[in-house]
CSV table of C-alpha atoms and ligand atoms in Angstrom, one decimal:
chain,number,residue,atom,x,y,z
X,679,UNK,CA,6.8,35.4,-57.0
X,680,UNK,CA,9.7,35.9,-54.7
X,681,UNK,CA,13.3,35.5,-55.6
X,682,UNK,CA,15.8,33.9,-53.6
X,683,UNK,CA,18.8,35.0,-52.1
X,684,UNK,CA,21.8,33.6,-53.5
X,685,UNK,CA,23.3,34.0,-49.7
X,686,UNK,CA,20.5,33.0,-48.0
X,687,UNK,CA,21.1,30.0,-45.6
X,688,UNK,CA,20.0,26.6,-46.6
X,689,UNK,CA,17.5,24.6,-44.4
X,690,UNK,CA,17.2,20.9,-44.8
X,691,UNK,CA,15.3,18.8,-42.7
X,692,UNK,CA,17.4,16.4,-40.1
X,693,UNK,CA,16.1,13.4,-38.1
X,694,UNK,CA,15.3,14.7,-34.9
X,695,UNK,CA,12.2,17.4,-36.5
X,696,UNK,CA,10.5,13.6,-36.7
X,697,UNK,CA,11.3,13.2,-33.0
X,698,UNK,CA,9.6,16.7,-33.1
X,699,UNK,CA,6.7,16.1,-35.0
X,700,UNK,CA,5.8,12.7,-34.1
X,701,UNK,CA,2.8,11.3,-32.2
X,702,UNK,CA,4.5,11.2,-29.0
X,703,UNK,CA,3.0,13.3,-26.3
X,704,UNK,CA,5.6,16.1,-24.9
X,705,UNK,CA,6.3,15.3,-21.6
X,706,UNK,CA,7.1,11.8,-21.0
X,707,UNK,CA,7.1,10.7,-17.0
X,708,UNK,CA,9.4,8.2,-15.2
X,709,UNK,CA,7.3,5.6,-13.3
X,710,UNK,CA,8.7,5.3,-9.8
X,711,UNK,CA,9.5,2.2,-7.4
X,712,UNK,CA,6.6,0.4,-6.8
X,713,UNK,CA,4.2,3.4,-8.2
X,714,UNK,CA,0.6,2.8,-9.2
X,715,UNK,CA,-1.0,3.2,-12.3
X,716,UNK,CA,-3.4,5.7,-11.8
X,717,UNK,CA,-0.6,7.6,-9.9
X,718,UNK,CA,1.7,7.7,-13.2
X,719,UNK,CA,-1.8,8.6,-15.5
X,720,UNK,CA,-1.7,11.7,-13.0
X,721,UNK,CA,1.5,12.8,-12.9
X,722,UNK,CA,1.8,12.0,-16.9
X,723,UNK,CA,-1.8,14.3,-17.2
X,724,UNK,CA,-0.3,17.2,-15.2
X,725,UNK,CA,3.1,17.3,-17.1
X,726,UNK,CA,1.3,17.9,-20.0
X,727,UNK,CA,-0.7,20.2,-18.6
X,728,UNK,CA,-4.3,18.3,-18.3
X,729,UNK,CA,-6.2,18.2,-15.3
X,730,UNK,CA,-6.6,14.4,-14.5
X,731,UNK,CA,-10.7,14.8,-14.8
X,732,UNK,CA,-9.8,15.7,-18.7
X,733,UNK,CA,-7.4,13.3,-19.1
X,734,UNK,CA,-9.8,10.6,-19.0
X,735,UNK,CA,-11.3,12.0,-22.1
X,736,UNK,CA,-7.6,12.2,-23.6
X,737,UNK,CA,-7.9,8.2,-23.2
X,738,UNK,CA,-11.7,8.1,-24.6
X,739,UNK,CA,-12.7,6.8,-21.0
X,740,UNK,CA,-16.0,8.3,-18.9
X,741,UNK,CA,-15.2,10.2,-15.6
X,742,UNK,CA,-15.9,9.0,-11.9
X,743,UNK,CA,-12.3,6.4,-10.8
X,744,UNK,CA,-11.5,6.0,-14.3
X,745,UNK,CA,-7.6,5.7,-13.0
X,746,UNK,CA,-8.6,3.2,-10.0
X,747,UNK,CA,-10.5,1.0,-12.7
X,748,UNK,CA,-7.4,0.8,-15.1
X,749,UNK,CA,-5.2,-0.4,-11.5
X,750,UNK,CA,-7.6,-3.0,-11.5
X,751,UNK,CA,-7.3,-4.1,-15.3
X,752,UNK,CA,-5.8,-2.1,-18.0
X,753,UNK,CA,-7.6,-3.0,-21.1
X,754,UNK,CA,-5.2,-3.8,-24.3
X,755,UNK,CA,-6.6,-0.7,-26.4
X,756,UNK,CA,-5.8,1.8,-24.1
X,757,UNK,CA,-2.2,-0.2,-23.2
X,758,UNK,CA,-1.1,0.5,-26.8
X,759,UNK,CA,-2.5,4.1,-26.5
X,760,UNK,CA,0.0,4.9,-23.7
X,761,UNK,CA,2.7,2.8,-25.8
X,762,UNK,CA,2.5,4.8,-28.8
X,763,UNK,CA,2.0,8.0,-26.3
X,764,UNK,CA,4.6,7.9,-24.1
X,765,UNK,CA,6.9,5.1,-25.2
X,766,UNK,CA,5.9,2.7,-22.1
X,767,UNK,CA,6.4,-0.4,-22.9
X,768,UNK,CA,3.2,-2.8,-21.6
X,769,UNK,CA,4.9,-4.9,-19.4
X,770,UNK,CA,6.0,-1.9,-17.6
X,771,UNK,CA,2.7,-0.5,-18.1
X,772,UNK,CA,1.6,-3.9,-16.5
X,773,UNK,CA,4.1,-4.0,-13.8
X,774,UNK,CA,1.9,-0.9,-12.3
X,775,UNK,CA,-1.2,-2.8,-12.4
X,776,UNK,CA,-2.9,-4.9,-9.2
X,777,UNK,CA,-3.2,-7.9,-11.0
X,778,UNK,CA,0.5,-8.1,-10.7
X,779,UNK,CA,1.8,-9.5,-7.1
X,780,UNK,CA,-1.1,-8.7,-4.7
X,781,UNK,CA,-3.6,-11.1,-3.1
X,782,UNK,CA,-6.9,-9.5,-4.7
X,783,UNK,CA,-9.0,-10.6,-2.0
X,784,UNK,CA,-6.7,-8.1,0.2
X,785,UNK,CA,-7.2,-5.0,-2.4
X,786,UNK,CA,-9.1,-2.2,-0.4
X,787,UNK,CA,-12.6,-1.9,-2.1
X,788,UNK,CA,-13.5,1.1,-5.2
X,789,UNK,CA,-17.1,1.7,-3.3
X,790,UNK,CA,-17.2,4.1,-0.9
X,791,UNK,CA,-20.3,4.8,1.4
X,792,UNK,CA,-19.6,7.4,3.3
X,793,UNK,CA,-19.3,6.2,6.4
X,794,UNK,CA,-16.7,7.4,8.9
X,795,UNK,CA,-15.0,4.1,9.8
X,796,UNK,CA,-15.6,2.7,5.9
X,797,UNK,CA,-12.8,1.9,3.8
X,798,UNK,CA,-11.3,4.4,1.4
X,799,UNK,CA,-10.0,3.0,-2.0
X,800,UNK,CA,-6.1,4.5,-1.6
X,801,UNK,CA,-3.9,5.2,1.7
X,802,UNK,CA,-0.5,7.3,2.0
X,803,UNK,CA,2.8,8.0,4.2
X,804,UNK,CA,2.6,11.7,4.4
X,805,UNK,CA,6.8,11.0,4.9
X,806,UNK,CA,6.7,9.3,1.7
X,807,UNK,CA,4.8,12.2,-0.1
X,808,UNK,CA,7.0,14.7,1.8
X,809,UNK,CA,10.9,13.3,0.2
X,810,UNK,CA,9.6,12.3,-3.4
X,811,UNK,CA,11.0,14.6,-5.5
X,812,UNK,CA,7.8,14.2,-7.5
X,813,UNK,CA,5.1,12.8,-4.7
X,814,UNK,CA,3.6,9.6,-6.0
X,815,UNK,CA,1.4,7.0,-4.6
X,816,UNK,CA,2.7,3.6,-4.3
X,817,UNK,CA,0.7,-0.2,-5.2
X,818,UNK,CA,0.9,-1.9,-1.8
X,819,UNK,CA,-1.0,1.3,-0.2
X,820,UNK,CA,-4.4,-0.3,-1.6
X,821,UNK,CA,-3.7,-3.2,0.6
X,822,UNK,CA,-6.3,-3.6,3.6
X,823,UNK,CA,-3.8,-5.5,5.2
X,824,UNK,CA,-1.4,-2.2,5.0
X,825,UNK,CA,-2.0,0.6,8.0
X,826,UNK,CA,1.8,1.2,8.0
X,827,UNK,CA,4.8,2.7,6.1
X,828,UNK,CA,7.8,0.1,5.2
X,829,UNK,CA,10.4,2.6,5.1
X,830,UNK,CA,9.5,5.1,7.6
X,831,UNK,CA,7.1,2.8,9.9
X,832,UNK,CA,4.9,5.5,10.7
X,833,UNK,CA,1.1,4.8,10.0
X,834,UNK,CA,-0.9,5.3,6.7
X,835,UNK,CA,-3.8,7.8,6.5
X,836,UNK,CA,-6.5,7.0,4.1
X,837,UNK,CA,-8.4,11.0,4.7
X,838,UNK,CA,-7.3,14.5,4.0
X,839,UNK,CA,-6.5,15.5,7.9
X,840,UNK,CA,-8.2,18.9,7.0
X,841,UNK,CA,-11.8,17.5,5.5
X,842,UNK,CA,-12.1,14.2,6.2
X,843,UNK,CA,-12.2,13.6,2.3
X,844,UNK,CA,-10.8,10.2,0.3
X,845,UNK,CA,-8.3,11.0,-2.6
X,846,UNK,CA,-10.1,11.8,-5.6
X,847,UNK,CA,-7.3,12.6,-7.8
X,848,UNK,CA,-9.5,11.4,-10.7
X,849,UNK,CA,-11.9,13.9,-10.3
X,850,UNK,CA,-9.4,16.5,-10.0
X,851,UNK,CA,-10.3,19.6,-12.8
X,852,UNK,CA,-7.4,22.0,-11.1
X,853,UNK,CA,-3.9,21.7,-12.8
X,854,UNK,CA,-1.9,21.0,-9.2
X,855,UNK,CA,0.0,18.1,-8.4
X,856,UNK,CA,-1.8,15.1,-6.9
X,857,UNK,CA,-0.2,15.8,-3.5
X,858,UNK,CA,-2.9,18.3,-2.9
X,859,UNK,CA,-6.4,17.1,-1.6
X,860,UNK,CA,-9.1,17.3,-4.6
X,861,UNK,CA,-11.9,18.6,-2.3
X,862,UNK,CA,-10.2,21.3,0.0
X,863,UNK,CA,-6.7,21.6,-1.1
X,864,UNK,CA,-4.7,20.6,2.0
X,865,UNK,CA,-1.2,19.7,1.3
X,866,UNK,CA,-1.1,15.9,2.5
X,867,UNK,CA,2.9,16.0,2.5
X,868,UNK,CA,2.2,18.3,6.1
X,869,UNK,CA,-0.2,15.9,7.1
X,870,UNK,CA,0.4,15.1,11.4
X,871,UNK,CA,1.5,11.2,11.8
X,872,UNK,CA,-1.2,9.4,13.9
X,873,UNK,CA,0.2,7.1,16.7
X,874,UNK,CA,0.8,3.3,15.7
X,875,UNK,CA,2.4,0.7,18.6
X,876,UNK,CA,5.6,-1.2,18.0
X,877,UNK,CA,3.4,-4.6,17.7
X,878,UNK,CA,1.1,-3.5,15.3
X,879,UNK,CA,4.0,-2.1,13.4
X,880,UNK,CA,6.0,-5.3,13.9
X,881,UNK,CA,2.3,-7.1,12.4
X,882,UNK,CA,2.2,-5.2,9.8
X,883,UNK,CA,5.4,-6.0,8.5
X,884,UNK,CA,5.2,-9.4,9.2
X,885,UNK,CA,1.7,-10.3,6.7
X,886,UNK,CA,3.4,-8.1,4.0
X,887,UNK,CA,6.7,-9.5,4.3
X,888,UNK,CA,5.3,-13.6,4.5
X,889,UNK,CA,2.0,-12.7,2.4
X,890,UNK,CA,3.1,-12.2,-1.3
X,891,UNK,CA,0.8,-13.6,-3.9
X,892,UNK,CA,3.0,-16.1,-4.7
X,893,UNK,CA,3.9,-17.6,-1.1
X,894,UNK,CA,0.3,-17.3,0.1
X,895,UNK,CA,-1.1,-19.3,-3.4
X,896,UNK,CA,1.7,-22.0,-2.6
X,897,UNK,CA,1.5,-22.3,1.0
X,898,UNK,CA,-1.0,-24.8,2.5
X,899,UNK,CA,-2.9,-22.5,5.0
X,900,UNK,CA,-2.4,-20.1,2.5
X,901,UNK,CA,-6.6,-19.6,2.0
X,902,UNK,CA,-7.0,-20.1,5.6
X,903,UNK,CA,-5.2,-17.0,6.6
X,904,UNK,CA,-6.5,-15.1,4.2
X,905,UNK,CA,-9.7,-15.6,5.3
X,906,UNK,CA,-8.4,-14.9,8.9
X,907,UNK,CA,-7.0,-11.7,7.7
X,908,UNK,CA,-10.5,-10.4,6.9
X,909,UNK,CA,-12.0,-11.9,9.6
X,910,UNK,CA,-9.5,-9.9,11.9
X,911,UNK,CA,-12.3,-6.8,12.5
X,912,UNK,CA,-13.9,-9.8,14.5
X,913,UNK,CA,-11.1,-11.4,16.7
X,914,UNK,CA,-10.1,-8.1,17.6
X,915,UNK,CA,-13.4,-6.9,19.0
X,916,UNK,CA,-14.8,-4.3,16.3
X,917,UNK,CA,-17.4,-6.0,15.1
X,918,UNK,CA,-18.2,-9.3,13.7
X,919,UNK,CA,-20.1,-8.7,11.0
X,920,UNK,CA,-17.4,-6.7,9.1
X,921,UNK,CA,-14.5,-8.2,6.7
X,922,UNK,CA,-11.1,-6.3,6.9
X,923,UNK,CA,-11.5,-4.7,3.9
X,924,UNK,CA,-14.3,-2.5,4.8
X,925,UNK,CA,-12.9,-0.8,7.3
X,926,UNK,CA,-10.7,2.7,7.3
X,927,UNK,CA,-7.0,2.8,8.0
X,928,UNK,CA,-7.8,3.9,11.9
X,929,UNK,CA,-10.6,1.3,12.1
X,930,UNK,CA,-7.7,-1.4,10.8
X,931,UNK,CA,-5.0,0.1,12.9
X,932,UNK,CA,-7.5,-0.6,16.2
X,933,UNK,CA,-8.3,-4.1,15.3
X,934,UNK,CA,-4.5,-4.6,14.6
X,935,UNK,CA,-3.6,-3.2,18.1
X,936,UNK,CA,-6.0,-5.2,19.9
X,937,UNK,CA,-4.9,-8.6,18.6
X,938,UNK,CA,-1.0,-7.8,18.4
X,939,UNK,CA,-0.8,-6.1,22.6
X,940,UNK,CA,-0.4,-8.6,25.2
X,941,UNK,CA,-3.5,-7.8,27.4
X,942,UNK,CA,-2.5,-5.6,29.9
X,943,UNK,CA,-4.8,-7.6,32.6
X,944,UNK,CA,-2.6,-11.0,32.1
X,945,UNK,CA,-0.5,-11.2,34.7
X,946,UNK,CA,2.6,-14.1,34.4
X,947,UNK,CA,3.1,-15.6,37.9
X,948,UNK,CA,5.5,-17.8,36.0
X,949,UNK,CA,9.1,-18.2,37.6
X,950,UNK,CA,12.2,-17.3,35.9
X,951,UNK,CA,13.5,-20.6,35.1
X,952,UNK,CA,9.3,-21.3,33.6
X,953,UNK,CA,9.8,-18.2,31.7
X,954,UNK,CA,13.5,-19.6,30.2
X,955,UNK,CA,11.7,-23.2,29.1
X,956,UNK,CA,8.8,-20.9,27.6
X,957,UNK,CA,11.2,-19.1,25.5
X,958,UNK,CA,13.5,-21.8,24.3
X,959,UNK,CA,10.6,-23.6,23.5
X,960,UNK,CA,9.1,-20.9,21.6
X,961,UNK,CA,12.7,-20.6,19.8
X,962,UNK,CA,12.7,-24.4,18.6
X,963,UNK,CA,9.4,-23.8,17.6
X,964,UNK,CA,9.9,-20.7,15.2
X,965,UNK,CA,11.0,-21.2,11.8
X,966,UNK,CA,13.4,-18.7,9.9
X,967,UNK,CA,11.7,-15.5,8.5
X,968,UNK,CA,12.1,-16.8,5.2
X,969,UNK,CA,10.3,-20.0,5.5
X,970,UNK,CA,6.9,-18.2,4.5
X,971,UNK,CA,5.2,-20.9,4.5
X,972,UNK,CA,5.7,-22.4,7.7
X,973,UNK,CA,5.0,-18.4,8.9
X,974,UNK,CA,1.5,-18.2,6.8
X,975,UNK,CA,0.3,-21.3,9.1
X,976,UNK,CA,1.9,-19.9,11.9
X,977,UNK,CA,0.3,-16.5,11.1
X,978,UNK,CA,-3.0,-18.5,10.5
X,979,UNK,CA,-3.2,-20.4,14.0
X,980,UNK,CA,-2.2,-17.3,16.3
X,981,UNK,CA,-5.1,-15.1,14.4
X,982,UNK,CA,-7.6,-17.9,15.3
X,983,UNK,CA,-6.8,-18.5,18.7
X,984,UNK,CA,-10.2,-18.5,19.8
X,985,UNK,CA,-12.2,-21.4,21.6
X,986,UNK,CA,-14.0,-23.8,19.3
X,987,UNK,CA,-12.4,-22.2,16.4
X,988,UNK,CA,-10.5,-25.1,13.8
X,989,UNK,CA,-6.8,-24.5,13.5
X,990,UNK,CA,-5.0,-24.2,10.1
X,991,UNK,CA,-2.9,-27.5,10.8
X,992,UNK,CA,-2.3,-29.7,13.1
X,993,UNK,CA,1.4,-28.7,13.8
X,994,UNK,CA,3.4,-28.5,17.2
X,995,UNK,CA,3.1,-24.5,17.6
X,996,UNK,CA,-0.3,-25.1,19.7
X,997,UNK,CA,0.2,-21.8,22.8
X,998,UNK,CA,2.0,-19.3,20.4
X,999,UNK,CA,-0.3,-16.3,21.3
X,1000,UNK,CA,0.1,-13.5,18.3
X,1001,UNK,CA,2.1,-11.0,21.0
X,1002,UNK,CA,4.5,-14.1,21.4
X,1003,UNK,CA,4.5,-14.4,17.6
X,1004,UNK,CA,5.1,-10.7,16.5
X,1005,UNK,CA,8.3,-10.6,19.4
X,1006,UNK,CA,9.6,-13.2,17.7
X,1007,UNK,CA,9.6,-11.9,14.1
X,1008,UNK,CA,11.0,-8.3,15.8
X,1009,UNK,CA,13.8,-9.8,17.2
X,1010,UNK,CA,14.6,-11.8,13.6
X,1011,UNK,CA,13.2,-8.8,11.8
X,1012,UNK,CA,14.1,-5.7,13.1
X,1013,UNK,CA,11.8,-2.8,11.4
X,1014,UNK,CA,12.2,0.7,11.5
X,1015,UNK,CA,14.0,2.1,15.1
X,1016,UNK,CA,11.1,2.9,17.7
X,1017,UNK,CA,13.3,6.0,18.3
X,1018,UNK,CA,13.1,6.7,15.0
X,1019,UNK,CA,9.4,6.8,14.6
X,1020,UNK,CA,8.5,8.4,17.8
X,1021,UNK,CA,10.7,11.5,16.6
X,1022,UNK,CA,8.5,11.5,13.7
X,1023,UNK,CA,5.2,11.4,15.2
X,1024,UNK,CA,6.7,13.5,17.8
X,1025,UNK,CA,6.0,11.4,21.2
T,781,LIG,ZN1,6.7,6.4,4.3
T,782,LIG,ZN1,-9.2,18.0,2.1
């Protein structure tokens, strides 16, 4: 038996050993703007030092995309898991999902099938990667309809530059941040920016700025673009047979650039005053920026410019080519400096 001392310093028990003790795990992680799900499970995995292939056990889910799944849906179960966890409250937990804001149609495919122009499941701004203090992947980079940056302008890769390989953070059994490529290790924050033109830039901007959920399930040719959106692989000369969400970001970037360009062989004999009337009847024509719904049909009427093909509506805007379209929207909406981005791809 052991006697104590009468001098000996008392220890009581205070509130914050519960914090201690509790069933919280130790490291909780902030989600970002706009971050993904399975880009927070990753980031949460490697803070508490599991490798993001273990983690899915930590969750009692089987390997292969378990983290691109629960984007998809996030079953209830393991929602009140990562609530009791982490202290993530489910509509937060929610707000990180797909089946938030984005048209699903749009959502770049889980299968992939090895092909070198197939689509990959996730795509990222190397610039983004490169000034996050902790690199994270972002929701709208699953979009097909994506192949640029918003912020820096530059264009999306959907490969490791060094292997060719598709991020397969979920299969990751190293513990490294998921900056680093599963397969070879490459650092994708030094990835080289690929070249992307001012119209497809301007395009880009323009579907994701008119094309939320919301604005494309109210508007009338709502459905109509959409399915002019994945026919775009076709009107721009890839191949016919493929929707847009097969394809890989370069493969998306082509068809973009051949249907935004004015073809270099069309001359315009027109004289200067022709050229005046052309534009100030293009300006009467074009709505503000913020009329989404009259840009969805106009959107959806210059993508099916073809002969024979039935236009969205019957409006007034019959002759507004795409090129016309997207100079338009720059001059209302003006993107990222041209200057800015060449200095970063370094043209
Ligand atoms: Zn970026
Ligand atoms: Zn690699």
């Amino acid at each position: 038996m052991t006697t104590v001392h009468a001098h000996a310093p008392v220890i009581s028990i205070r509130e914050r050993y519960r914090d201690a003790v509790s069933d919280r795990w130790p490291v909780t992680v902030m989600p970002q703007p706009e971050e993904l799900l399975s880009s927070w499970l990753h980031r949460l995995a490697y803070a508490n030092g599991v490798a993001p292939k273990a983690f899915a056990r930590v969750l009692g889910l089987s390997p292969g995309m378990w983290s691109a799944a629960l984007d998809q849906r996030l079953p209830a179960d393991i929602a009140y898991l990562l609530y009791a966890k982490t202290g993530a409250a489910p509509d937060r937990l929610a707000a990180m999902t797909l089946s938030q804001d984005l048209p699903t149609q749009l959502l770049l495919p889980l299968r992939y099938n090895g092909r070198r122009d197939s689509a990959a499941w996730l795509q990222f701004c190397c610039r983004c990667l490169a000034e996050d203090p902790q690199p994270y992947f972002r929701r709208r980079w699953r979009l097909a309809t994506r192949v640029s940056c918003t912020q820096h302008g530059c264009r999306l890769r959907d490969r490791c530059p060094s292997c060719h390989g598709c991020i397969a953070v979920f299969d990751q059994t190293e513990l490294v941040p998921q900056h680093y490529c599963v397969a070879c290790g490459y650092d994708l924050r030094r990835a080289p920016i690929p070249y992307l033109s001012p119209e497809t830039r301007t395009l880009d901007r323009c579907i994701e700025n008119i094309c939320s959920l919301e604005a494309i399930a109210r508007a009338p040719s709502g459905p109509v673009l959409v399915r002019r959106l994945l026919g775009m692989p076709g009107a721009g000369g890839y191949c016919s047979t493929m929707i847009l969400t097969s394809l890989s970001t370069a493969a998306r970037a082509y068809c973009a650039e051949r249907l935004s360009r004015p073809r270099e062989w069309s001359v315009d004999y027109a004289t200067d005053d022709e050229k005046d009337c052309k534009e100030r009847r293009l300006q009467r024509l074009i709505p503000p920026t913020s009329d989404h719904s009259a840009w969805i049909e106009l959107l959806a009427n210059a993508l099916g410019r073809r002969k024979g093909r039935p236009r969205a509506t019957e409006g007034n805007d019959r002759g507004i080519k795409l090129p016309n379209l997207l100079g338009a929207y720059a001059r209302m909406s003006p993107g990222p400096g041209r200057r800015e981005v060449q200095k970063l791809i370094g043209t």
